[in-house]
mmCIF file of C-alpha atoms in Angstrom:
data_model
loop_
_atom_site.group_PDB
_atom_site.id
_atom_site.type_symbol
_atom_site.label_atom_id
_atom_site.label_comp_id
_atom_site.label_asym_id
_atom_site.label_seq_id
_atom_site.Cartn_x
_atom_site.Cartn_y
_atom_site.Cartn_z
ATOM 1 C CA MET A 1 -2.509 -11.579 -27.699
ATOM 2 C CA LYS A 2 -3.489 -15.015 -26.851
ATOM 3 C CA ASN A 3 -4.272 -14.064 -23.196
ATOM 4 C CA VAL A 4 -7.178 -11.524 -24.570
ATOM 5 C CA LEU A 5 -9.416 -14.559 -25.473
ATOM 6 C CA ILE A 6 -8.750 -16.448 -22.508
ATOM 7 C CA ILE A 7 -9.680 -13.708 -20.009
ATOM 8 C CA MET A 8 -12.843 -13.623 -22.180
ATOM 9 C CA ALA A 9 -13.000 -16.951 -21.865
ATOM 10 C CA VAL A 10 -13.139 -16.992 -17.984
ATOM 11 C CA LEU A 11 -15.661 -13.793 -18.029
ATOM 12 C CA VAL A 12 -18.436 -15.981 -20.132
ATOM 13 C CA SER A 13 -17.400 -19.459 -18.655
ATOM 14 C CA GLY A 14 -19.472 -18.713 -15.757
ATOM 15 C CA VAL A 15 -17.166 -20.669 -13.772
ATOM 16 C CA VAL A 16 -17.308 -20.044 -9.495
ATOM 17 C CA MET A 17 -14.901 -20.076 -7.311
ATOM 18 C CA SER A 18 -14.110 -18.650 -3.741
ATOM 19 C CA CYS A 19 -10.699 -15.448 -3.905
ATOM 20 C CA ALA A 20 -8.071 -18.112 -3.627
ATOM 21 C CA GLY A 21 -6.263 -18.105 -7.526
ATOM 22 C CA LYS A 22 -6.412 -20.776 -9.692
ATOM 23 C CA ALA A 23 -3.674 -21.443 -11.791
ATOM 24 C CA SER A 24 -3.939 -21.044 -15.920
ATOM 25 C CA SER A 25 -1.878 -23.139 -18.151
ATOM 26 C CA ASP A 26 -0.558 -20.039 -19.525
ATOM 27 C CA GLY A 27 0.798 -18.850 -16.164
ATOM 28 C CA PHE A 28 -1.075 -16.623 -14.995
ATOM 29 C CA GLU A 29 -3.708 -17.247 -12.073
ATOM 30 C CA THR A 30 -7.431 -16.063 -11.974
ATOM 31 C CA THR A 31 -9.421 -14.926 -9.156
ATOM 32 C CA ILE A 32 -12.949 -14.695 -9.320
ATOM 33 C CA ILE A 33 -14.264 -12.902 -6.250
ATOM 34 C CA GLU A 34 -17.466 -14.283 -5.096
ATOM 35 C CA GLN A 35 -21.000 -12.250 -4.594
ATOM 36 C CA ALA A 36 -20.371 -13.526 -0.710
ATOM 37 C CA VAL A 37 -17.355 -11.978 -0.208
ATOM 38 C CA LEU A 38 -18.792 -8.667 -0.958
ATOM 39 C CA ASP A 39 -21.855 -9.218 1.147
ATOM 40 C CA SER A 40 -19.530 -9.487 4.284
ATOM 41 C CA ALA A 41 -18.073 -6.207 3.576
ATOM 42 C CA ALA A 42 -17.465 -3.525 6.370
ATOM 43 C CA MET A 43 -19.921 -0.389 5.964
ATOM 44 C CA LEU A 44 -18.258 2.640 6.010
ATOM 45 C CA VAL A 45 -19.941 5.641 6.971
ATOM 46 C CA VAL A 46 -19.510 9.630 7.120
ATOM 47 C CA ASP A 47 -17.637 10.994 9.558
ATOM 48 C CA SER A 48 -19.955 14.069 10.603
ATOM 49 C CA THR A 49 -16.942 15.480 12.539
ATOM 50 C CA GLU A 50 -15.067 16.371 9.328
ATOM 51 C CA ARG A 51 -16.483 19.961 7.936
ATOM 52 C CA ARG A 52 -13.573 21.687 6.455
ATOM 53 C CA PHE A 53 -15.104 20.334 2.728
ATOM 54 C CA ASP A 54 -17.845 21.643 2.918
ATOM 55 C CA ARG A 55 -16.417 25.086 1.274
ATOM 56 C CA LEU A 56 -15.992 23.123 -2.113
ATOM 57 C CA THR A 57 -19.396 22.927 -3.956
ATOM 58 C CA ASP A 58 -18.002 23.676 -7.840
ATOM 59 C CA ALA A 59 -15.406 20.978 -7.863
ATOM 60 C CA HIS A 60 -16.143 17.216 -10.209
ATOM 61 C CA VAL A 61 -13.285 15.455 -8.595
ATOM 62 C CA MET A 62 -11.338 16.039 -5.797
ATOM 63 C CA LEU A 63 -8.018 14.200 -4.116
ATOM 64 C CA VAL A 64 -6.402 13.819 -0.690
ATOM 65 C CA TYR A 65 -2.143 13.344 -0.608
ATOM 66 C CA HIS A 66 -1.504 11.991 2.494
ATOM 67 C CA ASP A 67 -4.157 13.313 4.805
ATOM 68 C CA SER A 68 -2.859 16.380 4.529
ATOM 69 C CA LEU A 69 -3.061 18.412 0.463
ATOM 70 C CA LEU A 70 -6.657 18.181 -0.864
ATOM 71 C CA ILE A 71 -6.445 18.556 -5.372
ATOM 72 C CA ALA A 72 -9.622 20.029 -6.545
ATOM 73 C CA SER A 73 -10.515 19.444 -9.991
ATOM 74 C CA ASN A 74 -12.585 22.592 -10.780
ATOM 75 C CA SER A 75 -16.103 22.041 -12.617
ATOM 76 C CA VAL A 76 -17.377 25.047 -14.047
ATOM 77 C CA GLN A 77 -14.177 27.351 -15.767
ATOM 78 C CA ALA A 78 -14.132 30.475 -17.916
ATOM 79 C CA TYR A 79 -11.481 30.638 -20.615
ATOM 80 C CA GLY A 80 -8.183 31.014 -18.894
ATOM 81 C CA ASP A 81 -9.848 30.182 -15.434
ATOM 82 C CA PRO A 82 -7.716 27.258 -13.394
ATOM 83 C CA LEU A 83 -8.445 23.740 -13.850
ATOM 84 C CA LEU A 84 -6.824 22.813 -10.579
ATOM 85 C CA SER A 85 -6.442 24.181 -6.999
ATOM 86 C CA PHE A 86 -4.546 23.067 -4.130
ATOM 87 C CA TYR A 87 -5.424 23.205 -0.846
ATOM 88 C CA GLU A 88 -3.589 22.668 2.456
ATOM 89 C CA MET A 89 -5.872 20.336 5.044
ATOM 90 C CA ARG A 90 -3.755 21.114 8.076
ATOM 91 C CA GLY A 91 -6.215 22.911 10.650
ATOM 92 C CA ARG A 92 -8.310 24.374 8.608
ATOM 93 C CA LEU A 93 -8.634 24.825 4.617
ATOM 94 C CA HIS A 94 -5.968 26.702 3.262
ATOM 95 C CA HIS A 95 -5.754 27.843 -0.391
ATOM 96 C CA LEU A 96 -2.244 27.742 -1.586
ATOM 97 C CA ALA A 97 -1.821 27.417 -5.614
ATOM 98 C CA ASP A 98 -4.104 27.111 -8.711
ATOM 99 C CA TYR A 99 -2.775 25.169 -12.194
ATOM 100 C CA ILE A 100 -3.415 25.143 -15.738
ATOM 101 C CA PRO A 101 -5.559 27.698 -17.375
ATOM 102 C CA SER A 102 -8.533 26.294 -19.225
ATOM 103 C CA GLY A 103 -8.035 26.931 -22.983
ATOM 104 C CA SER A 104 -6.504 25.510 -25.954
ATOM 105 C CA ASP A 105 -3.124 27.411 -26.134
ATOM 106 C CA THR A 106 0.451 26.415 -24.907
ATOM 107 C CA ASP A 107 0.405 24.518 -21.472
ATOM 108 C CA GLU A 108 -3.103 24.816 -21.132
ATOM 109 C CA MET A 109 -5.980 22.709 -20.891
ATOM 110 C CA VAL A 110 -9.861 22.062 -21.837
ATOM 111 C CA ALA A 111 -10.271 18.869 -19.381
ATOM 112 C CA CYS A 112 -8.234 17.489 -17.166
ATOM 113 C CA ARG A 113 -8.285 13.966 -15.744
ATOM 114 C CA ILE A 114 -5.696 14.104 -12.503
ATOM 115 C CA ALA A 115 -4.646 10.576 -10.904
ATOM 116 C CA ILE A 116 -1.876 10.769 -7.739
ATOM 117 C CA THR A 117 0.946 8.292 -8.534
ATOM 118 C CA GLY A 118 3.283 8.382 -5.764
ATOM 119 C CA ASP A 119 4.564 11.730 -4.886
ATOM 120 C CA GLU A 120 3.258 13.113 -7.981
ATOM 121 C CA LEU A 121 0.369 14.196 -9.520
ATOM 122 C CA PHE A 122 -0.621 13.439 -13.277
ATOM 123 C CA VAL A 123 -2.418 15.440 -15.519
ATOM 124 C CA ASN A 124 -3.744 14.605 -18.665
ATOM 125 C CA ASP A 125 -6.253 16.349 -21.406
ATOM 126 C CA CYS A 126 -7.252 12.654 -23.158
ATOM 127 C CA TYR A 127 -10.048 14.258 -24.909
ATOM 128 C CA TYR A 128 -9.528 17.427 -26.725
ATOM 129 C CA THR A 129 -5.576 18.812 -26.643
ATOM 130 C CA GLY A 130 -3.823 15.698 -26.080
ATOM 131 C CA ARG A 131 -1.545 17.239 -23.577
ATOM 132 C CA TYR A 132 0.141 15.630 -20.212
ATOM 133 C CA GLY A 133 2.218 16.486 -17.227
ATOM 134 C CA THR A 134 3.147 15.927 -13.216
ATOM 135 C CA ILE A 135 2.859 18.385 -9.835
ATOM 136 C CA SER A 136 5.262 17.395 -7.736
ATOM 137 C CA LEU A 137 3.130 16.925 -4.158
ATOM 138 C CA ARG A 138 6.067 17.839 -1.946
ATOM 139 C CA LYS A 139 6.553 21.085 -0.882
ATOM 140 C CA PRO A 140 7.864 23.707 -1.955
ATOM 141 C CA LEU A 141 4.924 23.154 -4.848
ATOM 142 C CA LEU A 142 5.461 24.079 -7.870
ATOM 143 C CA LYS A 143 4.975 28.063 -9.533
ATOM 144 C CA ALA A 144 2.070 28.022 -11.853
ATOM 145 C CA ASP A 145 3.996 29.327 -14.695
ATOM 146 C CA ALA A 146 6.624 26.952 -14.455
ATOM 147 C CA LEU A 147 4.346 23.899 -15.328
ATOM 148 C CA HIS A 148 5.056 22.520 -18.852
ATOM 149 C CA LEU A 149 2.919 19.953 -20.716
ATOM 150 C CA SER A 150 4.251 17.764 -23.317
ATOM 151 C CA HIS A 151 2.161 16.506 -26.065
ATOM 152 C CA SER A 152 0.804 12.640 -25.814
ATOM 153 C CA GLY A 153 0.197 11.652 -29.356
ATOM 154 C CA VAL A 154 -2.585 9.122 -28.135
ATOM 155 C CA GLU A 155 -5.277 9.707 -31.290
ATOM 156 C CA GLU A 156 -7.828 7.613 -29.628
ATOM 157 C CA ARG A 157 -9.777 10.219 -27.071
ATOM 158 C CA GLY A 158 -10.958 9.143 -23.502
ATOM 159 C CA VAL A 159 -7.989 6.278 -23.451
ATOM 160 C CA ALA A 160 -6.708 5.947 -19.753
ATOM 161 C CA ALA A 161 -2.679 6.488 -19.519
ATOM 162 C CA VAL A 162 0.215 6.365 -16.477
ATOM 163 C CA PRO A 163 3.542 7.715 -16.517
ATOM 164 C CA PHE A 164 5.967 4.884 -17.434
ATOM 165 C CA ARG A 165 9.893 4.569 -18.410
ATOM 166 C CA ARG A 166 10.546 7.524 -20.202
ATOM 167 C CA GLY A 167 6.647 7.811 -22.044
ATOM 168 C CA LEU A 168 3.283 6.942 -21.052
ATOM 169 C CA LEU A 169 1.335 3.785 -20.968
ATOM 170 C CA VAL A 170 -1.864 3.894 -22.314
ATOM 171 C CA GLU A 171 -5.314 1.855 -22.534
ATOM 172 C CA ASN A 172 -5.989 -0.059 -25.924
ATOM 173 C CA PRO A 173 -9.573 0.345 -26.445
ATOM 174 C CA GLN A 174 -9.542 -2.042 -29.941
ATOM 175 C CA CYS A 175 -8.464 -4.917 -26.876
ATOM 176 C CA PHE A 176 -11.778 -6.674 -27.128
ATOM 177 C CA PHE A 177 -13.413 -10.057 -27.355
ATOM 178 C CA ASP A 178 -16.952 -10.853 -28.326
ATOM 179 C CA ASP A 179 -17.905 -14.685 -29.484
ATOM 180 C CA GLU A 180 -21.251 -14.227 -30.037
ATOM 181 C CA ALA A 181 -20.750 -11.360 -32.225
ATOM 182 C CA GLY A 182 -17.457 -12.260 -33.995
ATOM 183 C CA ILE A 183 -15.267 -10.078 -32.455
ATOM 184 C CA HIS A 184 -11.555 -11.045 -31.765
ATOM 185 C CA ASN A 185 -9.389 -7.979 -31.773
ATOM 186 C CA ASP A 186 -6.511 -9.931 -30.543
ATOM 187 C CA VAL A 187 -4.229 -7.003 -30.103
ATOM 188 C CA PRO A 188 -2.652 -5.806 -27.150
ATOM 189 C CA ARG A 189 -4.258 -4.558 -24.212
ATOM 190 C CA LEU A 190 -1.992 -1.764 -23.624
ATOM 191 C CA LEU A 191 0.354 0.820 -25.373
ATOM 192 C CA TYR A 192 3.594 2.220 -24.847
ATOM 193 C CA TYR A 193 3.905 6.345 -26.340
ATOM 194 C CA GLU A 194 7.146 8.123 -25.801
ATOM 195 C CA GLN A 195 7.759 11.328 -27.108
ATOM 196 C CA GLY A 196 4.549 10.911 -28.885
ATOM 197 C CA ARG A 197 4.886 8.292 -30.704
ATOM 198 C CA CYS A 198 3.295 4.551 -30.077
ATOM 199 C CA LEU A 199 6.149 2.141 -29.853
ATOM 200 C CA THR A 200 3.879 -1.308 -29.346
ATOM 201 C CA PRO A 201 3.587 -2.872 -32.680
ATOM 202 C CA GLN A 202 -0.247 -3.986 -33.094
ATOM 203 C CA LYS A 203 -1.857 -5.019 -36.217
ATOM 204 C CA HIS A 204 -5.455 -3.614 -37.767
ATOM 205 C CA VAL A 205 -8.481 -4.385 -36.139
ATOM 206 C CA THR A 206 -11.697 -4.549 -39.064
ATOM 207 C CA PHE A 207 -13.895 -4.117 -35.449
ATOM 208 C CA GLN A 208 -13.886 -0.677 -34.246
ATOM 209 C CA VAL A 209 -14.740 -1.245 -30.698
ATOM 210 C CA ALA A 210 -13.979 2.213 -28.673
ATOM 211 C CA ASP A 211 -17.445 3.430 -28.390
ATOM 212 C CA VAL A 212 -17.922 0.462 -26.515
ATOM 213 C CA ASN A 213 -14.061 -0.421 -24.362
ATOM 214 C CA THR A 214 -13.283 3.007 -24.232
ATOM 215 C CA GLY A 215 -12.960 3.395 -20.239
ATOM 216 C CA ALA A 216 -10.603 2.292 -17.642
ATOM 217 C CA ASP A 217 -7.455 3.304 -15.079
ATOM 218 C CA LEU A 218 -3.935 1.993 -15.294
ATOM 219 C CA HIS A 219 -1.515 2.085 -12.120
ATOM 220 C CA SER A 220 2.476 1.317 -11.849
ATOM 221 C CA ASN A 221 4.439 0.199 -9.541
ATOM 222 C CA THR A 222 8.140 0.845 -10.273
ATOM 223 C CA ALA A 223 9.787 -0.534 -7.582
ATOM 224 C CA ARG A 224 7.661 -4.047 -7.614
ATOM 225 C CA ARG A 225 7.999 -3.819 -11.140
ATOM 226 C CA ARG A 226 3.852 -3.810 -11.569
ATOM 227 C CA VAL A 227 1.285 -2.335 -13.583
ATOM 228 C CA CYS A 228 -2.399 -2.326 -13.100
ATOM 229 C CA PHE A 229 -5.173 -2.362 -15.373
ATOM 230 C CA VAL A 230 -8.745 -1.722 -14.124
ATOM 231 C CA SER A 231 -11.614 -1.357 -16.131
ATOM 232 C CA HIS A 232 -14.535 0.567 -16.147
ATOM 233 C CA ARG A 233 -16.675 -1.124 -19.302
ATOM 234 C CA GLN A 234 -15.856 -5.032 -17.876
ATOM 235 C CA PRO A 235 -15.689 -6.641 -14.271
ATOM 236 C CA VAL A 236 -12.038 -7.169 -14.781
ATOM 237 C CA VAL A 237 -8.528 -6.154 -13.171
ATOM 238 C CA GLU A 238 -5.635 -7.517 -14.602
ATOM 239 C CA PHE A 239 -1.935 -7.454 -12.983
ATOM 240 C CA TYR A 240 1.099 -7.493 -14.970
ATOM 241 C CA ASN A 241 4.888 -8.035 -14.341
ATOM 242 C CA ASP A 242 7.119 -5.287 -16.129
ATOM 243 C CA ILE A 243 10.421 -6.994 -17.300
ATOM 244 C CA PRO A 244 11.951 -4.563 -19.309
ATOM 245 C CA GLU A 245 13.787 -6.214 -22.542
ATOM 246 C CA GLN A 246 17.949 -6.060 -21.752
ATOM 247 C CA SER A 247 18.830 -4.518 -25.021
ATOM 248 C CA SER A 248 16.552 -1.675 -24.666
ATOM 249 C CA PRO A 249 14.898 -1.271 -21.436
ATOM 250 C CA THR A 250 12.334 1.969 -22.131
ATOM 251 C CA ARG A 251 11.366 0.847 -25.769
ATOM 252 C CA SER A 252 10.366 -2.286 -24.847
ATOM 253 C CA LEU A 253 7.163 -3.489 -23.725
ATOM 254 C CA SER A 254 7.516 -6.421 -21.830
ATOM 255 C CA LEU A 255 4.373 -6.849 -19.842
ATOM 256 C CA ARG A 256 3.196 -10.334 -18.661
ATOM 257 C CA LEU A 257 0.014 -11.294 -17.254
ATOM 258 C CA LEU A 258 0.391 -12.170 -13.533
ATOM 259 C CA ARG A 259 -3.197 -12.193 -12.280
ATOM 260 C CA LEU A 260 -6.876 -11.657 -13.707
ATOM 261 C CA VAL A 261 -9.626 -11.063 -11.124
ATOM 262 C CA THR A 262 -13.046 -10.522 -12.072
ATOM 263 C CA LEU A 263 -16.796 -9.583 -9.719
ATOM 264 C CA PRO A 264 -19.941 -10.481 -10.183
ATOM 265 C CA SER A 265 -22.210 -7.824 -12.007
ATOM 266 C CA ASP A 266 -25.396 -7.748 -14.083
ATOM 267 C CA ALA A 267 -24.977 -8.479 -17.525
ATOM 268 C CA PRO A 268 -23.075 -6.795 -20.011
ATOM 269 C CA GLN A 269 -23.911 -4.148 -22.381
ATOM 270 C CA LYS A 270 -25.202 -5.147 -25.649
ATOM 271 C CA ILE A 271 -23.585 -4.605 -28.759
ATOM 272 C CA GLN A 272 -24.367 -3.477 -32.449
ATOM 273 C CA VAL A 273 -22.136 -4.186 -34.982
ATOM 274 C CA GLY A 274 -22.453 -1.734 -38.203
ATOM 275 C CA MET A 275 -22.039 -2.218 -41.875
ATOM 276 C CA PRO A 276 -18.553 -2.268 -43.072
ATOM 277 C CA LYS A 277 -17.075 1.059 -44.162
ATOM 278 C CA THR A 278 -14.216 2.483 -46.362
ATOM 279 C CA THR A 279 -11.946 4.095 -43.433
ATOM 280 C CA MET A 280 -8.953 6.155 -43.945
ATOM 281 C CA HIS A 281 -6.216 6.384 -41.558
ATOM 282 C CA GLN A 282 -3.818 9.177 -41.435
ATOM 283 C CA LYS A 283 -0.208 8.820 -39.528
ATOM 284 C CA ARG A 284 2.337 11.050 -39.151
ATOM 285 C CA HIS A 285 5.693 9.549 -39.885
ATOM 286 C CA HIS A 286 9.488 10.888 -39.726
ATOM 287 C CA GLY A 287 12.428 10.128 -42.876
ATOM 288 C CA ASP A 288 14.584 10.860 -44.009
ATOM 289 C CA ARG A 289 13.193 14.019 -46.140
ATOM 290 C CA GLY A 290 11.489 14.943 -42.812
ATOM 291 C CA ALA A 291 8.049 14.943 -41.504
ATOM 292 C CA GLY A 292 4.777 14.194 -43.355
ATOM 293 C CA ILE A 293 1.707 12.166 -42.797
ATOM 294 C CA GLY A 294 0.632 9.144 -44.865
ATOM 295 C CA ALA A 295 -2.808 7.662 -45.461
ATOM 296 C CA THR A 296 -3.886 3.735 -45.441
ATOM 297 C CA PHE A 297 -7.422 2.969 -46.224
ATOM 298 C CA ASP A 298 -9.233 -0.550 -44.894
ATOM 299 C CA GLN A 299 -12.974 -1.709 -44.254
ATOM 300 C CA THR A 300 -14.217 -1.109 -40.750
ATOM 301 C CA ARG A 301 -16.995 -2.025 -38.685
ATOM 302 C CA ARG A 302 -18.224 0.138 -36.037
ATOM 303 C CA VAL A 303 -19.436 -1.376 -32.929
ATOM 304 C CA VAL A 304 -21.985 0.892 -31.116
ATOM 305 C CA GLY A 305 -23.758 -0.140 -27.639
ATOM 306 C CA ALA A 306 -27.359 -1.372 -28.228
ATOM 307 C CA SER A 307 -28.418 -1.081 -24.487
ATOM 308 C CA ASN A 308 -27.435 0.610 -20.813
ATOM 309 C CA GLN A 309 -24.077 0.276 -20.298
ATOM 310 C CA LEU A 310 -22.407 -1.735 -17.499
ATOM 311 C CA HIS A 311 -20.664 0.278 -14.908
ATOM 312 C CA ALA A 312 -17.825 -2.056 -13.514
ATOM 313 C CA PHE A 313 -14.913 0.039 -11.479
ATOM 314 C CA LEU A 314 -15.938 3.476 -11.002
ATOM 315 C CA CYS A 315 -12.682 4.986 -10.302
ATOM 316 C CA SER A 316 -9.555 3.430 -8.262
ATOM 317 C CA ALA A 317 -6.460 4.858 -6.358
ATOM 318 C CA ALA A 318 -3.230 3.002 -5.614
ATOM 319 C CA ASP A 319 0.104 3.621 -3.113
ATOM 320 C CA ASP A 320 3.647 1.707 -2.544
ATOM 321 C CA GLU A 321 1.507 -1.267 -0.893
ATOM 322 C CA HIS A 322 -2.142 -1.682 -2.235
ATOM 323 C CA VAL A 323 -4.558 -0.895 -5.104
ATOM 324 C CA TYR A 324 -8.230 0.503 -4.380
ATOM 325 C CA LEU A 325 -10.830 -0.234 -6.803
ATOM 326 C CA ALA A 326 -14.508 1.216 -6.031
ATOM 327 C CA TYR A 327 -17.072 -1.414 -7.693
ATOM 328 C CA CYS A 328 -20.745 -1.131 -8.948
ATOM 329 C CA GLY A 329 -21.112 -3.687 -11.821
ATOM 330 C CA LYS A 330 -24.418 -2.473 -12.285
ATOM 331 C CA GLN A 331 -26.435 -1.282 -15.234
ATOM 332 C CA PHE A 332 -26.976 2.304 -15.928
ATOM 333 C CA SER A 333 -30.042 3.484 -14.768
ATOM 334 C CA TYR A 334 -31.602 7.085 -13.723
ATOM 335 C CA ASP A 335 -30.603 6.833 -10.126
ATOM 336 C CA TYR A 336 -26.998 5.727 -10.189
ATOM 337 C CA HIS A 337 -26.198 8.587 -7.325
ATOM 338 C CA THR A 338 -27.351 6.069 -5.475
ATOM 339 C CA TYR A 339 -25.650 2.649 -6.172
ATOM 340 C CA PRO A 340 -24.236 1.577 -3.509
ATOM 341 C CA THR A 341 -20.348 0.438 -4.032
ATOM 342 C CA TYR A 342 -17.718 -1.383 -2.771
ATOM 343 C CA ILE A 343 -14.106 -0.761 -1.883
ATOM 344 C CA LEU A 344 -12.054 -3.612 -2.445
ATOM 345 C CA VAL A 345 -8.080 -3.453 -0.943
ATOM 346 C CA LEU A 346 -5.514 -5.835 -3.324
ATOM 347 C CA ASP A 347 -2.011 -5.960 -2.865
ATOM 348 C CA TRP A 348 -0.029 -5.615 -5.827
ATOM 349 C CA ASN A 349 -0.020 -8.949 -6.961
ATOM 350 C CA GLY A 350 -4.009 -9.100 -6.810
ATOM 351 C CA ASN A 351 -4.715 -10.707 -3.657
ATOM 352 C CA LEU A 352 -7.309 -9.171 -1.902
ATOM 353 C CA VAL A 353 -6.510 -7.673 1.527
ATOM 354 C CA ASP A 354 -10.538 -5.940 2.830
ATOM 355 C CA THR A 355 -13.490 -5.265 1.149
ATOM 356 C CA TYR A 356 -15.454 -2.050 2.370
ATOM 357 C CA CYS A 357 -18.908 -1.333 1.247
ATOM 358 C CA PHE A 358 -20.245 2.144 0.822
ATOM 359 C CA ASP A 359 -23.569 3.417 0.180
ATOM 360 C CA ARG A 360 -23.645 5.801 -2.747
ATOM 361 C CA TRP A 361 -22.013 5.870 -6.062
ATOM 362 C CA ILE A 362 -17.776 6.993 -5.961
ATOM 363 C CA GLN A 363 -16.499 9.313 -8.869
ATOM 364 C CA ALA A 364 -12.943 9.363 -7.037
ATOM 365 C CA LEU A 365 -11.032 7.892 -3.770
ATOM 366 C CA SER A 366 -8.335 8.567 -2.278
ATOM 367 C CA PRO A 367 -6.681 6.368 0.927
ATOM 368 C CA SER A 368 -5.858 7.592 4.576
ATOM 369 C CA ALA A 369 -2.958 6.420 6.290
ATOM 370 C CA GLU A 370 -5.260 5.241 8.572
ATOM 371 C CA THR A 371 -6.756 1.744 7.633
ATOM 372 C CA GLY A 372 -10.061 1.808 6.368
ATOM 373 C CA VAL A 373 -10.825 5.463 6.038
ATOM 374 C CA PHE A 374 -11.153 7.213 2.997
ATOM 375 C CA TYR A 375 -11.403 10.382 1.173
ATOM 376 C CA LEU A 376 -14.554 9.872 -1.516
ATOM 377 C CA THR A 377 -15.975 12.040 -4.114
ATOM 378 C CA VAL A 378 -19.559 11.565 -4.412
ATOM 379 C CA TYR A 379 -23.213 13.355 -5.672
ATOM 380 C CA ALA A 380 -23.847 16.108 -2.997
ATOM 381 C CA ASP A 381 -27.649 14.702 -3.454
ATOM 382 C CA ASP A 382 -29.984 12.045 -4.827
ATOM 383 C CA ASP A 383 -31.278 14.270 -7.882
ATOM 384 C CA SER A 384 -30.068 12.554 -10.866
ATOM 385 C CA HIS A 385 -29.982 15.718 -12.788
ATOM 386 C CA SER A 386 -27.595 17.118 -10.483
ATOM 387 C CA ALA A 387 -23.882 16.965 -10.914
ATOM 388 C CA GLN A 388 -22.585 18.389 -7.304
ATOM 389 C CA MET A 389 -20.219 17.007 -5.980
ATOM 390 C CA ARG A 390 -18.900 16.927 -2.300
ATOM 391 C CA LEU A 391 -15.892 15.490 -0.527
ATOM 392 C CA VAL A 392 -16.932 13.489 1.968
ATOM 393 C CA LYS A 393 -14.303 11.197 5.123
ATOM 394 C CA VAL A 394 -15.624 8.339 5.507
ATOM 395 C CA VAL A 395 -14.384 5.506 8.400
ATOM 396 C CA PRO A 396 -15.660 1.914 9.030
ATOM 397 C CA ARG A 397 -18.977 1.908 10.728
ATOM 398 C CA SER A 398 -17.881 0.252 14.224
ATOM 399 C CA SER A 399 -15.316 3.196 14.897
ATOM 400 C CA ALA A 400 -17.056 6.350 13.556
ATOM 401 C CA PRO A 401 -17.448 8.776 16.137
ATOM 402 C CA LEU A 402 -21.256 9.339 15.251
ATOM 403 C CA GLU A 403 -22.867 7.123 12.420
ATOM 404 C CA SER A 404 -23.908 9.381 9.605
ATOM 405 C CA THR A 405 -25.287 8.651 6.119
ATOM 406 C CA MET A 406 -25.289 10.866 3.160
ATOM 407 C CA PRO A 407 -28.522 13.453 3.568
#
């Protein structure tokens, strides 16, 4: 994938430019957002009049749909307890439904990553069971026992995925470039899975970089034929144009890079390359004689981190008009709870629309219908040993009824 080499060359070149896009000879534009743009961001403060969320103390991620429906991903579960809880937000907070029992049996999950995609909630256990599904957010809500999950077939753990055409678009953590270490994994950035099978051809790579390169968000906008890749490990956002092949629109992945957006950050994570090892790869196949498992052997080298990890984009969200990015750009340290975070609003062509700043780490975000207003999942206190989260509503400081910051 030639674009990967170009993208990484831009990152290491140190070129400084404004937010205006610069055309590439390869057909996409590059935008580097300067620190001065971040420094001029509008400050967000907590709306101290919003007290409905105080009762939610056992959820690690909370999302809000259309200012009216709250989805909580519960953080502490016994076997069979629900991973998700839905609440009505109009007036007082009112419990509506629970979904997905905790477990490894049919239609259960061990871990549940959630994202709002249009009018649906996408649920995905990318660490353990490999199951995924969607829940309509329009009322009446689906009955809990009517939710049935599918198997993704994705072998890489922790990778991002998003519903796409008849299957899933999936992050490829092996797409990586490091000239100093001699790593040039020229493979597709994104993979397409359908009915549990990867339909994107890709070649073998010697350097196994998933340990230092897994972590992203993916967003898809069918109406605008756009796909957005947001990296957690590098200060990179990529916008792709989705042009299905005429002959096979659901099975051919034809994504063309339109715009690359990068931001200032601390130094990237240092890496260490291991010695070559013989690795066996098992792969399920379907033939005339039925299904089976085949194996291949090759020489691989595992790449691991040798310094603190860089936290680039912490989380993101998207709607019909915009993509919302929570950006940190700092290496991990004990006081990461209090890292300030920037919220960047981009249109689906990758143009910067607005920039905001909040004085804490953001675990998850949901935009309100009101411009500049967000619902944020943040750490409840400054203790780096505490994992308790809370949901807050934030507004621009200039419009806050009573200026407030986190206690």
